[in-house]
Structures are given as structure tokens and as C-alpha cells.
Short mmCIF file of C-alpha atoms in Angstrom, two decimals:
data_model
loop_
_atom_site.label_atom_id
_atom_site.label_comp_id
_atom_site.label_asym_id
_atom_site.label_seq_id
_atom_site.Cartn_x
_atom_site.Cartn_y
_atom_site.Cartn_z
CA ARG A 1 0.00 0.00 0.00
CA ASN A 2 1.17 3.55 -0.88
CA LEU A 3 4.48 2.49 -2.46
CA LEU A 4 7.06 5.02 -3.60
CA ASP A 5 6.62 6.14 -7.21
CA MET A 6 9.93 5.57 -9.00
CA ASP A 7 8.78 5.97 -12.63
CA THR A 8 8.80 9.34 -14.40
CA PHE A 9 5.86 9.05 -16.76
CA SER A 10 3.73 6.46 -14.92
CA LYS A 11 3.44 4.71 -11.58
CA SER A 12 5.80 1.94 -10.44
CA ASP A 13 5.52 -1.66 -11.69
CA PRO A 14 5.94 -3.54 -8.39
CA VAL A 15 6.94 -7.14 -7.74
CA VAL A 16 7.76 -8.61 -4.31
CA VAL A 17 10.79 -10.85 -3.78
CA LEU A 18 10.74 -13.13 -0.71
CA PHE A 19 14.02 -14.04 0.98
CA VAL A 20 14.29 -16.61 3.79
CA GLN A 21 16.96 -17.05 6.45
CA GLY A 22 17.94 -20.51 7.63
CA SER A 23 17.68 -21.40 11.31
CA GLY A 24 20.88 -20.34 13.08
CA SER A 25 22.20 -18.71 9.90
CA SER A 26 22.69 -15.07 8.87
CA GLU A 27 22.52 -15.80 5.13
CA TRP A 28 19.46 -14.73 3.12
CA LYS A 29 18.33 -16.85 0.17
CA GLU A 30 15.75 -15.90 -2.43
CA PHE A 31 12.65 -18.10 -2.03
CA GLY A 32 10.44 -16.75 -4.80
CA ARG A 33 8.81 -13.77 -6.50
CA THR A 34 5.27 -12.59 -7.04
CA GLU A 35 3.93 -11.61 -10.45
CA VAL A 36 4.58 -8.08 -11.74
CA ILE A 37 1.65 -5.66 -11.56
CA ASP A 38 2.03 -2.73 -13.92
CA ASN A 39 1.47 0.93 -13.18
CA THR A 40 0.19 0.89 -9.57
CA LEU A 41 1.28 1.95 -6.09
CA ASN A 42 -1.27 -0.32 -4.37
CA PRO A 43 -0.81 -3.80 -5.84
CA ASP A 44 -2.73 -6.89 -4.72
CA PHE A 45 -0.57 -9.90 -5.56
CA VAL A 46 -2.15 -13.24 -6.47
CA ARG A 47 0.85 -15.57 -6.41
CA LYS A 48 1.27 -17.33 -3.04
CA PHE A 49 4.39 -18.56 -1.26
CA VAL A 50 4.01 -22.04 0.29
CA LEU A 51 6.29 -22.39 3.33
CA ASP A 52 6.77 -25.16 5.88
CA TYR A 53 5.85 -23.66 9.27
CA TYR A 54 7.53 -24.74 12.52
CA PHE A 55 6.34 -23.19 15.76
CA GLU A 56 9.62 -24.10 17.46
CA GLU A 57 11.89 -22.27 14.97
CA LYS A 58 12.56 -18.59 14.33
CA GLN A 59 11.74 -18.41 10.62
CA ASN A 60 12.93 -14.98 9.47
CA LEU A 61 11.52 -13.57 6.24
CA ARG A 62 12.48 -10.50 4.19
CA PHE A 63 10.22 -8.90 1.61
CA ASP A 64 11.78 -6.65 -1.02
CA PRO A 65 9.43 -4.85 -3.43
CA PRO A 66 11.67 -3.50 -6.24
CA GLY A 67 10.10 -0.93 -8.52
CA SER A 68 10.50 -3.03 -11.67
CA HIS A 69 10.88 -6.69 -12.56
CA SER A 70 14.57 -6.48 -13.42
CA ALA A 71 16.60 -9.59 -12.63
CA VAL A 72 19.04 -7.58 -10.52
CA LEU A 73 17.74 -5.38 -7.73
CA GLY A 74 19.51 -2.15 -8.51
CA ALA A 75 19.50 0.96 -6.36
CA GLN A 76 17.12 2.75 -8.73
CA ASP A 77 14.55 0.00 -8.17
CA PHE A 78 14.61 -0.03 -4.37
CA LEU A 79 11.22 0.76 -2.78
CA GLY A 80 12.09 -0.36 0.76
CA GLN A 81 11.95 -3.69 2.54
CA ALA A 82 10.23 -5.40 5.45
CA PHE A 83 11.59 -7.94 7.94
CA VAL A 84 9.23 -10.27 9.78
CA ALA A 85 9.23 -13.69 11.47
CA LEU A 86 6.70 -16.17 10.12
CA GLY A 87 5.51 -16.69 13.71
CA GLU A 88 4.57 -13.01 13.89
CA VAL A 89 2.18 -13.43 10.96
CA ILE A 90 0.71 -16.67 12.36
CA GLY A 91 0.39 -15.08 15.81
CA SER A 92 -1.42 -12.00 14.52
CA GLN A 93 -5.19 -11.72 14.75
CA ARG A 94 -6.75 -13.57 11.77
CA GLY A 95 -3.23 -14.33 10.46
CA ARG A 96 -3.04 -10.79 9.05
CA LEU A 97 -0.04 -8.52 9.64
CA GLU A 98 0.73 -5.08 8.23
CA ARG A 99 4.36 -3.94 8.38
CA ALA A 100 5.94 -0.64 7.32
CA LEU A 101 8.48 -0.75 4.50
CA THR A 102 11.77 0.93 5.44
CA GLY A 103 15.20 1.57 3.99
CA VAL A 104 14.88 4.71 1.87
CA PRO A 105 16.24 7.61 3.97
CA GLY A 106 13.86 10.50 4.51
CA LYS A 107 10.91 8.87 2.74
CA ARG A 108 7.81 6.97 3.75
CA CYS A 109 7.93 3.76 1.75
CA GLY A 110 4.37 2.55 2.39
CA THR A 111 3.37 -0.75 3.95
CA ILE A 112 3.14 -4.43 3.07
CA LEU A 113 0.15 -6.54 4.13
CA LEU A 114 0.85 -10.23 4.81
CA LEU A 115 -1.84 -12.92 5.08
CA ALA A 116 -1.17 -16.50 6.25
CA GLU A 117 -3.42 -19.53 5.92
CA GLU A 118 -2.83 -23.19 6.61
CA LEU A 119 -2.95 -25.82 3.88
CA SER A 120 -5.62 -28.43 4.43
CA ASN A 121 -3.32 -31.49 4.42
CA CYS A 122 -1.74 -30.23 7.66
CA ARG A 123 -5.04 -30.76 9.52
CA ASP A 124 -5.10 -34.55 9.48
CA ILE A 125 -4.45 -36.42 12.71
CA VAL A 126 -3.67 -40.13 12.94
CA THR A 127 -4.74 -42.57 15.64
CA MET A 128 -2.78 -45.82 15.70
CA GLN A 129 -2.11 -48.77 17.98
CA LEU A 130 0.87 -51.12 17.92
CA CYS A 131 1.94 -54.29 19.68
CA ALA A 132 5.16 -56.34 19.62
CA ASN A 133 6.01 -60.02 19.74
CA LYS A 134 9.10 -61.87 20.99
CA LEU A 135 11.24 -58.80 21.64
CA ASP A 136 14.76 -59.34 22.97
CA LYS A 137 15.02 -59.86 26.73
CA LYS A 138 17.17 -57.08 28.21
CA ASP A 139 16.65 -57.25 31.99
CA PHE A 140 18.67 -59.73 34.06
CA PHE A 141 15.97 -60.49 36.64
CA GLY A 142 12.88 -60.02 34.50
CA LYS A 143 11.67 -59.41 30.98
CA SER A 144 12.06 -56.15 29.08
CA ASP A 145 10.06 -52.96 29.72
CA PRO A 146 9.56 -51.88 26.09
CA PHE A 147 8.57 -48.53 24.62
CA LEU A 148 8.70 -47.05 21.10
CA VAL A 149 10.25 -43.79 19.89
CA PHE A 150 9.06 -42.32 16.56
CA TYR A 151 11.24 -40.03 14.42
CA ARG A 152 10.38 -38.07 11.29
CA SER A 153 13.12 -37.56 8.73
CA ASN A 154 14.24 -34.06 7.78
CA GLU A 155 15.27 -32.70 4.40
CA ASP A 156 18.96 -32.88 5.37
CA GLY A 157 18.82 -36.58 6.28
CA THR A 158 18.68 -36.07 10.05
CA PHE A 159 15.84 -37.25 12.29
CA THR A 160 13.63 -35.38 14.79
CA ILE A 161 11.79 -37.19 17.58
CA CYS A 162 8.03 -36.79 17.23
CA HIS A 163 6.45 -39.30 19.66
CA LYS A 164 7.19 -41.72 22.50
CA THR A 165 4.78 -44.43 23.61
CA GLU A 166 4.23 -45.32 27.24
CA VAL A 167 6.38 -48.03 28.84
CA VAL A 168 4.81 -51.50 29.16
CA LYS A 169 6.46 -53.24 32.12
CA ASN A 170 7.96 -56.74 32.27
CA THR A 171 6.90 -58.27 28.94
CA LEU A 172 8.38 -59.31 25.61
CA ASN A 173 4.94 -59.08 23.97
CA PRO A 174 3.72 -55.56 24.80
CA VAL A 175 0.47 -53.99 23.59
CA TRP A 176 0.73 -50.20 23.65
CA GLN A 177 -2.24 -47.92 24.14
CA PRO A 178 -3.67 -46.20 21.03
CA PHE A 179 -2.22 -42.71 20.52
CA THR A 180 -2.85 -39.76 18.24
CA ILE A 181 -0.30 -37.68 16.34
CA PRO A 182 -0.72 -34.98 13.67
CA VAL A 183 0.34 -36.00 10.15
CA ARG A 184 2.42 -32.81 10.10
CA ALA A 185 4.44 -34.01 13.11
CA LEU A 186 4.82 -37.53 11.73
CA CYS A 187 5.93 -36.72 8.17
CA ASN A 188 5.37 -32.98 7.56
CA GLY A 189 2.62 -33.81 5.07
CA ASP A 190 4.96 -35.86 2.84
CA TYR A 191 3.34 -39.29 2.74
CA ASP A 192 6.48 -41.02 1.40
CA ARG A 193 8.97 -39.48 3.84
CA THR A 194 10.79 -42.00 6.05
CA VAL A 195 9.41 -42.57 9.55
CA LYS A 196 11.95 -44.32 11.80
CA ILE A 197 10.81 -46.23 14.90
CA ASP A 198 13.22 -47.31 17.65
CA VAL A 199 12.38 -49.99 20.22
CA TYR A 200 13.89 -49.54 23.71
CA ASP A 201 13.88 -51.32 27.04
CA TRP A 202 13.18 -48.75 29.76
CA ASP A 203 15.65 -48.45 32.66
CA ARG A 204 15.05 -46.38 35.77
CA ASP A 205 18.42 -44.60 35.52
CA GLY A 206 17.66 -43.31 32.03
CA SER A 207 20.21 -45.52 30.25
CA HIS A 208 17.54 -47.28 28.18
CA ASP A 209 18.69 -50.40 26.30
CA PHE A 210 18.35 -50.33 22.52
CA ILE A 211 16.45 -53.36 21.19
CA GLY A 212 16.27 -52.48 17.49
CA GLU A 213 14.58 -50.30 14.91
CA PHE A 214 12.64 -50.34 11.67
CA ALA A 215 11.60 -47.77 9.08
CA THR A 216 8.35 -47.13 7.27
CA SER A 217 6.36 -44.21 5.85
CA TYR A 218 2.95 -42.64 6.37
CA ARG A 219 1.71 -44.21 3.13
CA GLU A 220 2.82 -47.67 4.27
CA LEU A 221 1.37 -47.21 7.76
CA SER A 222 -1.99 -46.19 6.26
CA ARG A 223 -2.35 -49.65 4.69
CA ALA A 224 -3.21 -50.92 8.17
CA GLN A 225 -6.66 -49.42 7.68
CA SER A 226 -7.49 -52.63 5.80
CA GLN A 227 -4.95 -55.15 7.14
CA PHE A 228 -2.45 -55.78 9.93
CA THR A 229 1.12 -54.75 9.08
CA VAL A 230 4.07 -56.58 10.66
CA TYR A 231 7.57 -55.09 10.88
CA GLU A 232 10.78 -56.91 11.76
CA VAL A 233 12.83 -55.16 14.44
CA GLY A 234 16.58 -55.05 13.90
CA TRP A 235 17.23 -54.74 10.19
CA GLY A 236 18.86 -51.60 8.76
CA GLY A 237 16.01 -49.16 8.93
CA GLN A 238 13.66 -51.27 6.77
CA GLY A 239 10.10 -52.38 7.37
CA GLY A 240 7.29 -53.86 5.37
CA GLY A 241 4.05 -55.75 5.30
CA PRO A 242 3.26 -59.31 6.28
CA GLY A 243 5.56 -61.93 4.78
CA SER A 244 7.79 -59.29 3.24
CA PRO A 245 9.64 -57.32 5.91
CA HIS A 246 11.32 -55.05 3.40
CA ALA A 247 8.49 -54.48 0.93
CA GLY A 248 7.98 -50.89 -0.11
CA ALA A 249 10.58 -49.55 2.30
CA ASP A 250 13.15 -46.86 1.79
CA PRO A 251 16.81 -47.85 1.36
CA PRO A 252 18.52 -48.82 4.61
CA LEU A 253 19.23 -45.88 6.88
CA ARG A 254 22.52 -47.54 7.84
CA PRO A 255 24.40 -50.25 5.95
CA GLN A 256 25.10 -52.38 9.01
CA VAL A 257 22.76 -54.50 11.11
CA LEU A 258 21.22 -52.19 13.71
CA ASN A 259 22.02 -54.41 16.65
CA PRO A 260 25.58 -55.60 15.87
CA ARG A 261 26.22 -56.86 19.42
CA LYS A 262 23.25 -59.16 19.12
CA LYS A 263 24.46 -60.26 15.67
CA CYS A 264 27.85 -61.20 17.09
CA LYS A 265 26.36 -63.28 19.87
CA LYS A 266 23.95 -65.25 17.70
CA LYS A 267 25.18 -66.37 14.29
CA LYS A 268 21.66 -67.39 13.27
CA TYR A 269 20.28 -64.00 14.28
CA VAL A 270 17.12 -63.14 12.31
CA ASN A 271 15.63 -60.22 14.17
CA SER A 272 15.01 -58.80 17.64
CA GLY A 273 11.28 -59.41 17.47
CA THR A 274 8.40 -57.99 15.45
CA VAL A 275 6.11 -54.98 15.83
CA THR A 276 2.55 -55.17 14.50
CA LEU A 277 0.44 -52.17 13.55
CA LEU A 278 -3.00 -53.19 14.84
CA SER A 279 -5.02 -50.17 13.75
CA PHE A 280 -4.62 -46.90 11.89
CA SER A 281 -7.26 -44.21 11.31
CA VAL A 282 -7.18 -40.62 10.08
CA GLU A 283 -9.40 -37.64 10.86
CA SER A 284 -9.14 -33.88 10.48
CA GLU A 285 -8.75 -31.77 13.60
CA PHE A 286 -8.25 -28.17 14.61
CA THR A 287 -4.62 -27.05 14.53
CA PHE A 288 -2.47 -24.68 16.54
CA VAL A 289 -2.81 -22.15 13.70
CA ASP A 290 -6.62 -22.28 13.99
CA TYR A 291 -6.45 -21.25 17.64
CA SER A 292 -3.79 -18.62 16.99
CA ARG A 293 -5.88 -17.08 14.18
CA GLY A 294 -8.88 -17.18 16.50
CA GLY A 295 -7.07 -14.99 19.03
CA THR A 296 -5.55 -17.45 21.54
CA GLN A 297 -2.62 -15.72 23.22
CA LEU A 298 0.49 -17.38 24.67
CA ASN A 299 1.45 -15.84 28.02
CA PHE A 300 5.14 -16.38 28.71
CA THR A 301 6.55 -16.42 32.28
CA VAL A 302 10.22 -16.88 33.27
CA ALA A 303 11.67 -18.31 36.51
CA ILE A 304 15.45 -18.22 37.04
CA ASP A 305 17.53 -20.16 39.58
CA PHE A 306 19.40 -17.86 42.00
CA THR A 307 20.77 -20.60 44.28
CA ALA A 308 24.38 -20.48 45.52
CA SER A 309 25.40 -23.61 43.59
CA ASN A 310 25.54 -21.43 40.45
CA GLY A 311 28.68 -19.73 41.82
CA MET A 312 29.40 -16.05 42.43
CA PRO A 313 28.09 -14.11 39.38
CA SER A 314 31.25 -11.98 39.31
CA GLN A 315 33.48 -15.04 38.83
CA PRO A 316 34.11 -16.51 35.34
CA THR A 317 33.36 -20.00 36.72
CA SER A 318 29.79 -18.98 37.62
CA LEU A 319 26.91 -20.14 35.43
CA HIS A 320 25.52 -16.59 35.78
CA TYR A 321 28.76 -14.98 34.59
CA ALA A 322 28.41 -12.87 31.44
CA SER A 323 31.56 -11.63 29.77
CA PRO A 324 31.59 -8.55 27.51
CA TYR A 325 31.75 -10.96 24.57
CA GLN A 326 29.39 -13.77 25.58
CA LEU A 327 26.04 -14.17 27.31
CA SER A 328 25.66 -16.60 30.21
CA ALA A 329 23.92 -19.94 29.67
CA TYR A 330 20.91 -18.52 31.53
CA ALA A 331 20.66 -15.52 29.22
CA LEU A 332 21.13 -17.69 26.11
CA ALA A 333 18.35 -20.08 27.14
CA LEU A 334 16.04 -17.17 27.94
CA LYS A 335 16.64 -15.49 24.56
CA ALA A 336 16.37 -18.75 22.61
CA VAL A 337 12.90 -19.58 23.95
CA GLY A 338 11.56 -16.09 24.57
CA GLU A 339 12.31 -14.61 21.18
CA ILE A 340 10.09 -17.22 19.52
CA ILE A 341 7.22 -17.24 22.04
CA GLN A 342 6.97 -13.44 22.09
CA ASP A 343 5.60 -13.52 18.52
CA TYR A 344 2.41 -15.10 19.91
CA ASP A 345 1.90 -12.61 22.77
CA SER A 346 0.27 -9.35 21.69
CA ASP A 347 1.32 -7.15 24.64
CA LYS A 348 4.92 -8.47 24.86
CA LEU A 349 4.81 -8.15 28.67
CA PHE A 350 6.40 -11.10 30.46
CA PRO A 351 6.26 -11.81 34.22
CA ALA A 352 9.76 -12.80 35.39
CA TYR A 353 10.71 -14.34 38.76
CA GLY A 354 13.78 -15.58 40.58
CA PHE A 355 13.96 -18.31 43.21
CA GLY A 356 16.42 -19.45 45.87
CA ALA A 357 17.90 -16.05 46.83
CA LYS A 358 18.12 -13.88 49.95
CA LEU A 359 16.52 -10.50 49.30
CA PRO A 360 17.56 -7.13 50.67
CA PRO A 361 17.23 -5.51 53.10
CA ASP A 362 16.46 -8.26 55.68
CA GLY A 363 17.94 -11.31 53.87
CA LYS A 364 14.61 -13.15 53.61
CA ILE A 365 14.74 -16.23 51.36
CA SER A 366 12.27 -16.11 48.44
CA HIS A 367 11.27 -18.66 45.80
CA GLN A 368 9.22 -16.34 43.59
CA PHE A 369 10.55 -12.80 43.79
CA PRO A 370 9.91 -10.46 40.81
CA LEU A 371 13.09 -9.71 38.90
CA ASN A 372 11.95 -6.11 38.36
CA ASN A 373 11.42 -5.70 42.15
CA ASN A 374 7.74 -4.81 41.56
CA VAL A 375 5.50 -7.20 43.50
CA ASP A 376 2.30 -5.64 42.11
CA ASN A 377 3.43 -5.85 38.48
CA PRO A 378 6.23 -8.38 37.84
CA SER A 379 5.95 -8.03 34.03
CA CYS A 380 8.92 -6.87 31.98
CA ALA A 381 8.71 -5.21 28.56
CA GLY A 382 9.89 -7.74 26.00
CA ILE A 383 12.68 -10.28 26.28
CA GLU A 384 15.24 -7.47 26.53
CA GLY A 385 13.34 -6.14 29.56
CA VAL A 386 13.50 -9.58 31.20
CA LEU A 387 17.26 -9.78 30.55
CA GLU A 388 17.80 -6.29 31.98
CA SER A 389 15.85 -7.13 35.16
CA TYR A 390 17.69 -10.46 35.50
CA LEU A 391 21.10 -8.77 35.34
CA GLN A 392 19.97 -6.10 37.81
CA SER A 393 18.78 -8.77 40.28
CA LEU A 394 22.18 -10.51 40.10
CA ARG A 395 23.71 -7.29 41.44
CA THR A 396 21.24 -6.84 44.33
CA VAL A 397 20.29 -10.26 45.77
CA GLN A 398 22.40 -12.90 47.52
CA LEU A 399 22.47 -16.34 45.89
CA TYR A 400 21.40 -18.91 48.45
CA GLY A 401 18.96 -21.88 48.30
CA PRO A 402 17.28 -24.35 48.31
CA THR A 403 16.04 -25.15 44.76
CA ASN A 404 12.23 -25.08 45.02
CA PHE A 405 10.03 -25.18 41.89
CA ALA A 406 6.57 -25.56 43.40
CA PRO A 407 6.00 -21.90 44.44
CA VAL A 408 6.51 -20.47 40.95
CA ILE A 409 4.58 -23.32 39.26
CA ASN A 410 1.66 -22.64 41.62
CA GLN A 411 1.96 -18.91 40.90
CA VAL A 412 1.53 -19.43 37.14
CA ALA A 413 -1.14 -22.10 37.69
CA GLY A 414 -3.13 -19.55 39.69
CA ALA A 415 -3.03 -17.14 36.74
CA ALA A 416 -3.94 -19.93 34.28
CA ALA A 417 -6.95 -20.91 36.42
CA GLN A 418 -8.40 -17.41 36.02
CA VAL A 419 -9.10 -17.84 32.27
CA THR A 420 -9.88 -21.35 31.03
CA ASP A 421 -12.00 -20.58 27.93
CA GLY A 422 -9.13 -21.13 25.47
CA SER A 423 -8.31 -17.45 24.90
CA GLN A 424 -5.16 -17.68 27.06
CA TYR A 425 -2.46 -20.36 27.33
CA HIS A 426 0.49 -20.02 29.72
CA VAL A 427 4.07 -21.21 29.14
CA LEU A 428 6.46 -21.22 32.12
CA LEU A 429 10.20 -21.39 31.44
CA ILE A 430 12.29 -22.55 34.43
CA ILE A 431 16.07 -22.29 34.06
CA THR A 432 18.02 -24.14 36.77
CA ASP A 433 21.44 -25.57 37.52
CA GLY A 434 20.82 -28.52 39.77
CA VAL A 435 19.02 -30.96 41.97
CA ILE A 436 15.48 -30.01 42.96
CA SER A 437 14.78 -29.72 46.71
CA ASP A 438 10.95 -29.92 46.80
CA MET A 439 10.29 -32.91 44.53
CA LEU A 440 7.05 -34.03 46.21
CA GLN A 441 5.56 -30.52 46.23
CA THR A 442 6.63 -29.99 42.61
CA LYS A 443 4.99 -33.22 41.48
CA GLU A 444 1.78 -32.16 43.22
CA ALA A 445 1.96 -28.74 41.51
CA ILE A 446 2.49 -30.34 38.07
CA VAL A 447 -0.42 -32.75 38.52
CA THR A 448 -2.67 -29.81 39.43
CA ALA A 449 -1.34 -27.66 36.57
CA SER A 450 -1.92 -30.42 34.00
CA ALA A 451 -5.66 -29.68 34.20
CA LEU A 452 -5.04 -26.00 33.36
CA PRO A 453 -4.11 -24.18 30.13
CA MET A 454 -0.34 -24.19 30.72
CA SER A 455 2.94 -25.89 29.82
CA ILE A 456 6.28 -25.96 31.63
CA ILE A 457 9.72 -25.88 30.00
CA ILE A 458 12.75 -26.73 32.17
CA VAL A 459 16.25 -25.97 30.87
CA GLY A 460 19.11 -27.41 32.94
CA VAL A 461 22.40 -25.49 32.76
CA GLY A 462 25.80 -26.61 33.99
CA PRO A 463 27.38 -30.05 34.48
CA ALA A 464 24.99 -31.51 37.09
CA GLU A 465 23.06 -34.75 36.68
CA PHE A 466 19.38 -34.10 36.04
CA GLU A 467 17.66 -37.44 36.77
CA ALA A 468 14.87 -35.70 38.73
CA MET A 469 14.12 -33.43 35.75
CA GLU A 470 13.80 -36.46 33.48
CA GLU A 471 11.21 -37.83 35.91
CA LEU A 472 9.26 -34.57 35.80
CA ASP A 473 9.36 -34.62 31.99
CA GLY A 474 6.89 -37.50 32.08
CA ASP A 475 7.48 -38.69 28.50
CA GLU A 476 7.92 -42.31 29.56
CA VAL A 477 6.10 -42.48 32.92
CA ARG A 478 3.33 -39.93 33.61
CA VAL A 479 3.97 -37.71 36.65
CA SER A 480 1.86 -38.65 39.68
CA SER A 481 1.32 -37.39 43.20
CA ARG A 482 -0.57 -39.07 46.07
CA GLY A 483 -2.31 -41.47 43.71
CA ARG A 484 -3.29 -38.81 41.15
CA TYR A 485 -1.77 -38.83 37.67
CA ALA A 486 -1.20 -35.77 35.50
CA GLU A 487 -4.05 -35.31 33.01
CA ARG A 488 -1.61 -34.31 30.27
CA ASP A 489 2.13 -34.34 29.69
CA ILE A 490 2.89 -30.63 30.19
CA VAL A 491 6.62 -30.67 31.08
CA GLN A 492 9.53 -30.62 28.64
CA PHE A 493 13.09 -30.85 30.02
CA VAL A 494 16.39 -30.45 28.15
CA PRO A 495 19.99 -30.03 29.39
CA PHE A 496 21.51 -26.92 27.83
CA ARG A 497 24.92 -28.60 27.39
CA ASP A 498 23.46 -30.85 24.68
CA TYR A 499 22.92 -27.82 22.43
CA VAL A 500 26.21 -25.95 22.76
CA ASP A 501 27.77 -25.63 19.30
CA ASP A 502 31.38 -26.87 19.18
CA SER A 503 32.45 -23.89 17.09
CA GLY A 504 31.11 -21.41 19.66
CA ASN A 505 28.25 -20.25 17.42
CA GLN A 506 25.73 -18.98 19.99
CA VAL A 507 23.05 -18.29 17.37
CA LEU A 508 23.16 -21.92 16.27
CA SER A 509 23.11 -23.16 19.89
CA MET A 510 20.02 -21.04 20.61
CA ALA A 511 18.24 -22.26 17.47
CA ARG A 512 18.89 -25.91 18.37
CA LEU A 513 17.71 -25.42 21.94
CA ALA A 514 14.52 -23.59 20.94
CA LYS A 515 13.68 -26.21 18.33
CA ASP A 516 13.65 -29.03 20.90
CA VAL A 517 12.10 -27.31 23.93
CA LEU A 518 9.27 -25.66 21.99
CA ALA A 519 8.39 -28.56 19.69
CA GLU A 520 5.80 -29.98 22.12
CA ILE A 521 4.00 -26.70 22.96
CA PRO A 522 1.49 -26.73 20.04
CA GLU A 523 0.45 -30.32 20.78
CA GLN A 524 0.18 -29.60 24.52
CA LEU A 525 -2.06 -26.61 23.77
CA LEU A 526 -4.20 -28.74 21.47
CA SER A 527 -4.47 -31.52 24.06
CA TYR A 528 -5.89 -29.02 26.56
CA MET A 529 -8.39 -27.63 24.03
CA LYS A 530 -9.47 -31.13 23.00
CA THR A 531 -10.01 -32.44 26.55
CA ARG A 532 -12.13 -29.36 27.30
CA ASP A 533 -13.92 -29.47 23.91
CA ILE A 534 -12.88 -25.86 23.21
CA LYS A 535 -13.24 -24.86 19.57
CA PRO A 536 -11.15 -22.04 18.09
CA ARG A 537 -12.95 -18.73 17.83
CA ARG A 538 -14.00 -17.91 14.31
CA ALA A 539 -11.83 -15.19 12.81
CA ASP A 540 -13.70 -12.17 11.45
CA PRO A 541 -13.76 -12.03 7.62
#
């Protein structure tokens, strides 16, 4: 709208060029161009750009509308440009965002209006049930405790975890409960993309024993709508239908047998058991984008560990230490998660708390003190405001202990309980360095919170062991307290050290961290809406 007029005898002939920036990269690559519309300063373009959308990634876009359709964007053609994250468009009311064009000194360049809509094939959700037969025995005193881990393949040949089944205890012939998963999460809408499934024996200490794996695809899985499908466990990433374990499969993911130790022990090794797909059905459901377009807001809250085990913030050995050249692990984790979630929060005001510190002037220990020192209004303006308040608190409070999570979880749960109609969903980020002190109270708080519109992300920094955090994660065994089980899995835990880039690239480290910790948020939001039968609000035309 209202573009600059660069032509002498007529109006401009605009075309828009879209550039995309890879996750963790600073390089811009041209993605595509609209058609050229002659002689207008207010063009309405017809050509659409089809992009893969990932909630958990910062997908930066740049729109350049040159004044003519020349192959090279020369200075005489420049009408301004707009930078935007795809999440900002999705998170805007009705998926509609207007952004000012900038870049021409001293001139108003007009605006660009962006509209986002979801393709219909992303709406399908699959319900399936699997069982296994004659799996390898891994436990010395009993049988195995098997569970399955599903991975979708990425364009670059890597794999991303997309689902874990529950653990079935003490059996070599488990029958897992039916589960649902969006087609988008399973294969990103590509029916022939490889889906890899690992079979593990659960161990309490987290060192789960690998039993074997097989590979399939959405198209192959869907055949179970009319017949059982049996997969052999143990061959190099292949799977197939009954009587033909490799039929219709992709090439092996690895050239060697997947369980070489088993192969060495048993010369007549055939497989490590079989997995049978008992049922498979598909239906369309509401998506995260539907709720976002309908006005659902994500409310982001931060809680930071101020216990003494972090070390003196002024010392380089401290986990809170920030040099002039490098942010601390706490600040990196905060920026990685916050800069993506803020696109879905219209007011960009984030409550931020600390826990485990002695506060001035009387040295009272607090487990939910506002980082901005304002008890009545603990919200900070944007992620930069949270960082500023965090650094200020480091200079004024005394790091102490213990490490209690329950108070801040209950604080956010209280806010979530105020609005349960689906218009608000809360995400709590807890960043901590060590062993939790109030495990029983925290479990009770999580079980209560699982019935509310909220999710909890825990990022562990430093070298400590985090077994208790794995238990809170609840991916394999649902969190319980005093005989009550959590309604939903609402906790996601990751150790920050797993995402540190070897080359020291902090941008890449942050992108990797955000991708994993945020991947479950859309599905957790949807699980709450579904259990409460909350439909997305209809967007105005």
C-alpha cells in the first residue's frame, strides 16, 4: 500500500521478492517472486508462497518490493523492505499482519500486508495402535520394559523425535495404548517421507537399552486401515508388510545390522522381534494455527535459579557470569525460547521471577521474587526487559537456596486458572542448575497444573546430573502425586549442554535449543483444548 513512485511518466511496476533465512544462519536466500503488476502503487498480488511452518523455529523472512521486474535489484529499483518472522504473521489476529516498508532515507515507503493460511493437508491427525512379539530380553531379573520412539526424517537426512509411547512393564509381547499424532508431526505432510521407529527397554536410571529399529512411511502405515502390518525389528532401517519385511521400504538408513552386538552373539540371528500395527485411522482436527488465528494468546513467564550452587556471578566459573563478549547460559536459554514465544503474545509483557535467593534488606529467602522488584506488576517489557531485570537482580540479591520449583509453578497455575475458555495459554520457562529440593511438592503442583491451560519448560544449565528433571518430563512415565496422575504431559526438560555448538556459534546453539524445547508446545495446547472441547474462535472475515 502507498508504495514510492519511482517511474517518471507512470506509476511503479511492483513485484515482491521473498528471501528466507535458515535457522541459526545469517545468510538470506531468495525463495520466490510474485507476479509483476504494472502501473500501480497499491498492488494486490495473487501468487502465493508455500512455506513449511515450525512453531519451534525462528523463521525470518524478508520482503523486497523493487520498482521493476529487473533480474538484478539495482539501487534505482529499491522501494524499501520489510523484515518479519513467520511466527509473527501466524500469531497476529486472523493471520493478518501489516508492516511498514523501510530503507529509503527520509521517505515513507508505504506498507506491506501479509496474510497466512494453513494448507488443508496439515489438519489430518492419525490414531494408531501397535503391539510387539518376541522382543529381545534385556533385563537380568525379568523381561524387558519396552517402549517405542518415533522419528520423522528431515530434508537434510537427520531425524527429529516426534512421539514416545508409554512403557509396558515386564513383557516381551507388549500392547501399547492407542495414541494420536498430527500428520504434520509424523511426516510434515509428505506421505512417502521416512518414519523411523526405535524400540527400547526402559531403565530407571535413564540408560535405556536399545532393542532395534525399523523404518516405514505414512503411506505404508496407512495400509493398516485394511490389514495388519508386521515389521521386523533389527534390520537396517527397513520395514514392510506381512511376509515381506522389506516391501515398499526406503533404502537402509545404515548399511550395518542395527544391533551388531546381538548379531555377534547369535550367528543365526534373524531379528530382535516384530512390531505389528494393529489399527490406523485418520481424521481432520483443529490445529495450533486455527487457535492462533482465532485470538488465543500465549502468556510467557520466566523463573530463574538464584541458588548459591551457580557460583558467584562476578566469577568466570559462575553459570551466571556474562563476559563482555558472551552471554551466560541462563541468558542464552532465555533469549532462545523467549524470542520465539513473544511472537504469539500481543502485549509483549512477560512476568519474570527468581527463586532461591536472599533479598535485601532483611535477607529473607524467596522462591518467587519479581526480577523487576515490583510485586504488584512483575511483568517486563519484551525479552530485553526480562534480561535487563535479570542482570539487575544478580547485582542486588544474595544467591542462596534451596532449589524449590513448586511456588513459581503454583503462581503461574493460579493465573492460568483465572481464564480457562481457550483465549489464554500459559508457558512457564524454568532455568536451573541442579538438583530439585521440593520434589514431592513440585509433582503435586504439576499434577494440578496439568488440568489448566499451561505448559512448563525446564532448561538445565551446567554439568549436574538431572535425573529428577527427566522424571518430571513424564514422557515415559506420567507424573503422579498421592495417587493422582497428571491429566496431560505438560513438562519438557532439556539439558543446555546438549545444544552448545562446538564452534562457539551462539546463534546456532540457541536455534537448536529452541527447536527441541518448543516442539511440544502446540500439541500440549491442542491436548488441553481437546479435553475441554474448546473450539477455536472464528476469525472475522
